[in-house]
mmCIF file of N, CA and C in Angstrom:
data_model
loop_
_atom_site.group_PDB
_atom_site.id
_atom_site.type_symbol
_atom_site.label_atom_id
_atom_site.label_comp_id
_atom_site.label_asym_id
_atom_site.label_seq_id
_atom_site.Cartn_x
_atom_site.Cartn_y
_atom_site.Cartn_z
ATOM 1 N N MET A 1 0.835 -1.173 0.000
ATOM 2 C CA MET A 1 0.000 0.000 0.000
ATOM 3 C C MET A 1 0.887 1.247 0.000
ATOM 4 N N ALA A 2 0.647 2.116 -0.928
ATOM 5 C CA ALA A 2 1.421 3.350 -1.022
ATOM 6 C C ALA A 2 0.872 4.401 -0.064
ATOM 7 N N SER A 3 1.742 5.294 0.325
ATOM 8 C CA SER A 3 1.354 6.359 1.237
ATOM 9 C C SER A 3 1.887 7.683 0.719
ATOM 10 N N ASP A 4 1.119 8.733 0.916
ATOM 11 C CA ASP A 4 1.574 10.075 0.566
ATOM 12 C C ASP A 4 2.030 10.820 1.805
ATOM 13 N N ASP A 5 2.373 10.084 2.843
ATOM 14 C CA ASP A 5 2.803 10.686 4.099
ATOM 15 C C ASP A 5 4.316 10.629 4.232
ATOM 16 N N ALA A 6 4.851 11.607 4.919
ATOM 17 C CA ALA A 6 6.280 11.609 5.250
ATOM 18 C C ALA A 6 6.465 10.711 6.464
ATOM 19 N N LEU A 7 7.071 9.559 6.259
ATOM 20 C CA LEU A 7 7.227 8.589 7.341
ATOM 21 C C LEU A 7 8.695 8.305 7.624
ATOM 22 N N LEU A 8 9.014 8.292 8.908
ATOM 23 C CA LEU A 8 10.326 7.857 9.373
ATOM 24 C C LEU A 8 10.115 6.640 10.249
ATOM 25 N N VAL A 9 10.951 5.641 10.074
ATOM 26 C CA VAL A 9 10.972 4.500 10.983
ATOM 27 C C VAL A 9 12.213 4.681 11.833
ATOM 28 N N VAL A 10 12.016 4.734 13.153
ATOM 29 C CA VAL A 10 13.141 4.926 14.072
ATOM 30 C C VAL A 10 13.167 3.795 15.082
ATOM 31 N N ASP A 11 14.358 3.496 15.592
ATOM 32 C CA ASP A 11 14.473 2.476 16.625
ATOM 33 C C ASP A 11 14.250 3.113 17.997
ATOM 34 N N ALA A 12 14.378 2.317 19.043
ATOM 35 C CA ALA A 12 14.108 2.780 20.405
ATOM 36 C C ALA A 12 15.016 3.927 20.836
ATOM 37 N N SER A 13 16.179 4.035 20.228
ATOM 38 C CA SER A 13 17.094 5.114 20.606
ATOM 39 C C SER A 13 16.896 6.366 19.746
ATOM 40 N N GLY A 14 15.958 6.309 18.780
ATOM 41 C CA GLY A 14 15.671 7.467 17.939
ATOM 42 C C GLY A 14 16.472 7.540 16.657
ATOM 43 N N THR A 15 17.185 6.481 16.317
ATOM 44 C CA THR A 15 17.969 6.444 15.087
ATOM 45 C C THR A 15 17.063 6.128 13.906
ATOM 46 N N VAL A 16 17.187 6.881 12.827
ATOM 47 C CA VAL A 16 16.371 6.675 11.634
ATOM 48 C C VAL A 16 16.814 5.389 10.939
ATOM 49 N N LEU A 17 15.835 4.489 10.735
ATOM 50 C CA LEU A 17 16.108 3.227 10.044
ATOM 51 C C LEU A 17 15.597 3.248 8.605
ATOM 52 N N GLU A 18 14.489 3.915 8.383
ATOM 53 C CA GLU A 18 13.882 4.032 7.048
ATOM 54 C C GLU A 18 13.311 5.427 6.893
ATOM 55 N N CYS A 19 13.204 5.854 5.632
ATOM 56 C CA CYS A 19 12.726 7.194 5.329
ATOM 57 C C CYS A 19 12.012 7.143 3.980
ATOM 58 N N THR A 20 10.743 7.581 3.932
ATOM 59 C CA THR A 20 10.007 7.569 2.666
ATOM 60 C C THR A 20 10.433 8.745 1.789
ATOM 61 N N ALA A 21 10.091 8.655 0.518
ATOM 62 C CA ALA A 21 10.399 9.742 -0.417
ATOM 63 C C ALA A 21 9.724 11.038 0.024
ATOM 64 N N ASP A 22 8.505 10.930 0.558
ATOM 65 C CA ASP A 22 7.824 12.137 1.029
ATOM 66 C C ASP A 22 8.533 12.731 2.240
ATOM 67 N N ALA A 23 9.140 11.901 3.072
ATOM 68 C CA ALA A 23 9.918 12.405 4.207
ATOM 69 C C ALA A 23 11.176 13.111 3.707
ATOM 70 N N GLU A 24 11.775 12.567 2.666
ATOM 71 C CA GLU A 24 12.938 13.239 2.072
ATOM 72 C C GLU A 24 12.566 14.653 1.638
ATOM 73 N N GLU A 25 11.440 14.781 0.966
ATOM 74 C CA GLU A 25 10.995 16.090 0.493
ATOM 75 C C GLU A 25 10.641 17.000 1.671
ATOM 76 N N PHE A 26 9.934 16.468 2.654
ATOM 77 C CA PHE A 26 9.500 17.262 3.804
ATOM 78 C C PHE A 26 10.685 17.804 4.603
ATOM 79 N N PHE A 27 11.666 16.934 4.875
ATOM 80 C CA PHE A 27 12.806 17.334 5.697
ATOM 81 C C PHE A 27 13.943 17.960 4.883
ATOM 82 N N GLY A 28 13.874 17.822 3.552
ATOM 83 C CA GLY A 28 14.902 18.409 2.708
ATOM 84 C C GLY A 28 16.225 17.668 2.756
ATOM 85 N N ARG A 29 16.155 16.380 3.045
ATOM 86 C CA ARG A 29 17.366 15.546 3.094
ATOM 87 C C ARG A 29 17.105 14.228 2.382
ATOM 88 N N ALA A 30 18.128 13.711 1.735
ATOM 89 C CA ALA A 30 18.028 12.403 1.096
ATOM 90 C C ALA A 30 17.958 11.326 2.174
ATOM 91 N N ALA A 31 17.286 10.231 1.867
ATOM 92 C CA ALA A 31 17.183 9.122 2.819
ATOM 93 C C ALA A 31 18.567 8.663 3.244
ATOM 94 N N SER A 32 19.504 8.657 2.319
ATOM 95 C CA SER A 32 20.862 8.213 2.637
ATOM 96 C C SER A 32 21.525 9.114 3.677
ATOM 97 N N GLU A 33 21.133 10.379 3.733
ATOM 98 C CA GLU A 33 21.653 11.299 4.743
ATOM 99 C C GLU A 33 20.972 11.089 6.094
ATOM 100 N N ALA A 34 19.683 10.760 6.063
ATOM 101 C CA ALA A 34 18.903 10.638 7.299
ATOM 102 C C ALA A 34 19.133 9.301 8.003
ATOM 103 N N MET A 35 19.231 8.227 7.240
ATOM 104 C CA MET A 35 19.338 6.900 7.845
ATOM 105 C C MET A 35 20.634 6.751 8.631
ATOM 106 N N GLY A 36 20.475 6.212 9.834
ATOM 107 C CA GLY A 36 21.612 6.009 10.712
ATOM 108 C C GLY A 36 21.898 7.211 11.606
ATOM 109 N N ARG A 37 21.170 8.299 11.430
ATOM 110 C CA ARG A 37 21.351 9.516 12.223
ATOM 111 C C ARG A 37 20.211 9.643 13.227
ATOM 112 N N PRO A 38 20.399 10.396 14.280
ATOM 113 C CA PRO A 38 19.306 10.650 15.220
ATOM 114 C C PRO A 38 18.177 11.429 14.535
ATOM 115 N N ALA A 39 16.943 11.002 14.741
ATOM 116 C CA ALA A 39 15.796 11.649 14.094
ATOM 117 C C ALA A 39 15.694 13.117 14.471
ATOM 118 N N TRP A 40 16.054 13.467 15.694
ATOM 119 C CA TRP A 40 15.907 14.859 16.136
ATOM 120 C C TRP A 40 16.723 15.826 15.287
ATOM 121 N N GLU A 41 17.778 15.343 14.643
ATOM 122 C CA GLU A 41 18.600 16.212 13.801
ATOM 123 C C GLU A 41 17.851 16.711 12.564
ATOM 124 N N LEU A 42 16.776 16.032 12.185
ATOM 125 C CA LEU A 42 16.015 16.421 11.002
ATOM 126 C C LEU A 42 15.081 17.598 11.269
ATOM 127 N N PHE A 43 14.779 17.847 12.524
ATOM 128 C CA PHE A 43 13.798 18.866 12.887
ATOM 129 C C PHE A 43 14.464 20.221 13.138
ATOM 130 N N PRO A 44 13.720 21.311 12.922
ATOM 131 C CA PRO A 44 14.266 22.635 13.223
ATOM 132 C C PRO A 44 14.634 22.741 14.701
ATOM 133 N N ALA A 45 15.585 23.576 15.005
ATOM 134 C CA ALA A 45 16.083 23.716 16.375
ATOM 135 C C ALA A 45 14.963 23.968 17.382
ATOM 136 N N VAL A 46 13.971 24.742 17.015
ATOM 137 C CA VAL A 46 12.888 25.081 17.936
ATOM 138 C C VAL A 46 12.070 23.848 18.333
ATOM 139 N N ALA A 47 12.046 22.813 17.511
ATOM 140 C CA ALA A 47 11.258 21.612 17.796
ATOM 141 C C ALA A 47 12.099 20.453 18.308
ATOM 142 N N ARG A 48 13.403 20.586 18.313
ATOM 143 C CA ARG A 48 14.271 19.454 18.635
ATOM 144 C C ARG A 48 14.089 18.898 20.042
ATOM 145 N N SER A 49 13.852 19.735 21.036
ATOM 146 C CA SER A 49 13.746 19.216 22.402
ATOM 147 C C SER A 49 12.575 18.250 22.536
ATOM 148 N N ALA A 50 11.475 18.510 21.859
ATOM 149 C CA ALA A 50 10.314 17.612 21.910
ATOM 150 C C ALA A 50 10.595 16.291 21.207
ATOM 151 N N VAL A 51 11.396 16.330 20.172
ATOM 152 C CA VAL A 51 11.717 15.121 19.417
ATOM 153 C C VAL A 51 12.847 14.347 20.081
ATOM 154 N N LYS A 52 13.802 15.066 20.616
ATOM 155 C CA LYS A 52 14.977 14.433 21.212
ATOM 156 C C LYS A 52 14.623 13.656 22.472
ATOM 157 N N ASP A 53 13.676 14.168 23.260
ATOM 158 C CA ASP A 53 13.277 13.507 24.504
ATOM 159 C C ASP A 53 11.746 13.472 24.585
ATOM 160 N N PRO A 54 11.100 12.609 23.774
ATOM 161 C CA PRO A 54 9.648 12.603 23.715
ATOM 162 C C PRO A 54 8.977 12.060 24.973
ATOM 163 N N TRP A 55 9.718 11.402 25.844
ATOM 164 C CA TRP A 55 9.102 10.843 27.043
ATOM 165 C C TRP A 55 9.436 11.725 28.207
#
């Protein structure tokens, strides 16, 4: 099933494992740049604290 949503798959530590083409467009980074990096790095600085420590 195809999706038009920007989706990131992250592990328990917040590392990006998968990235859809729409996520590439939304975040302005290629999947190859995002995968293996902390997901919080993809977000603007103002939103990073919520993403970096969501619990």
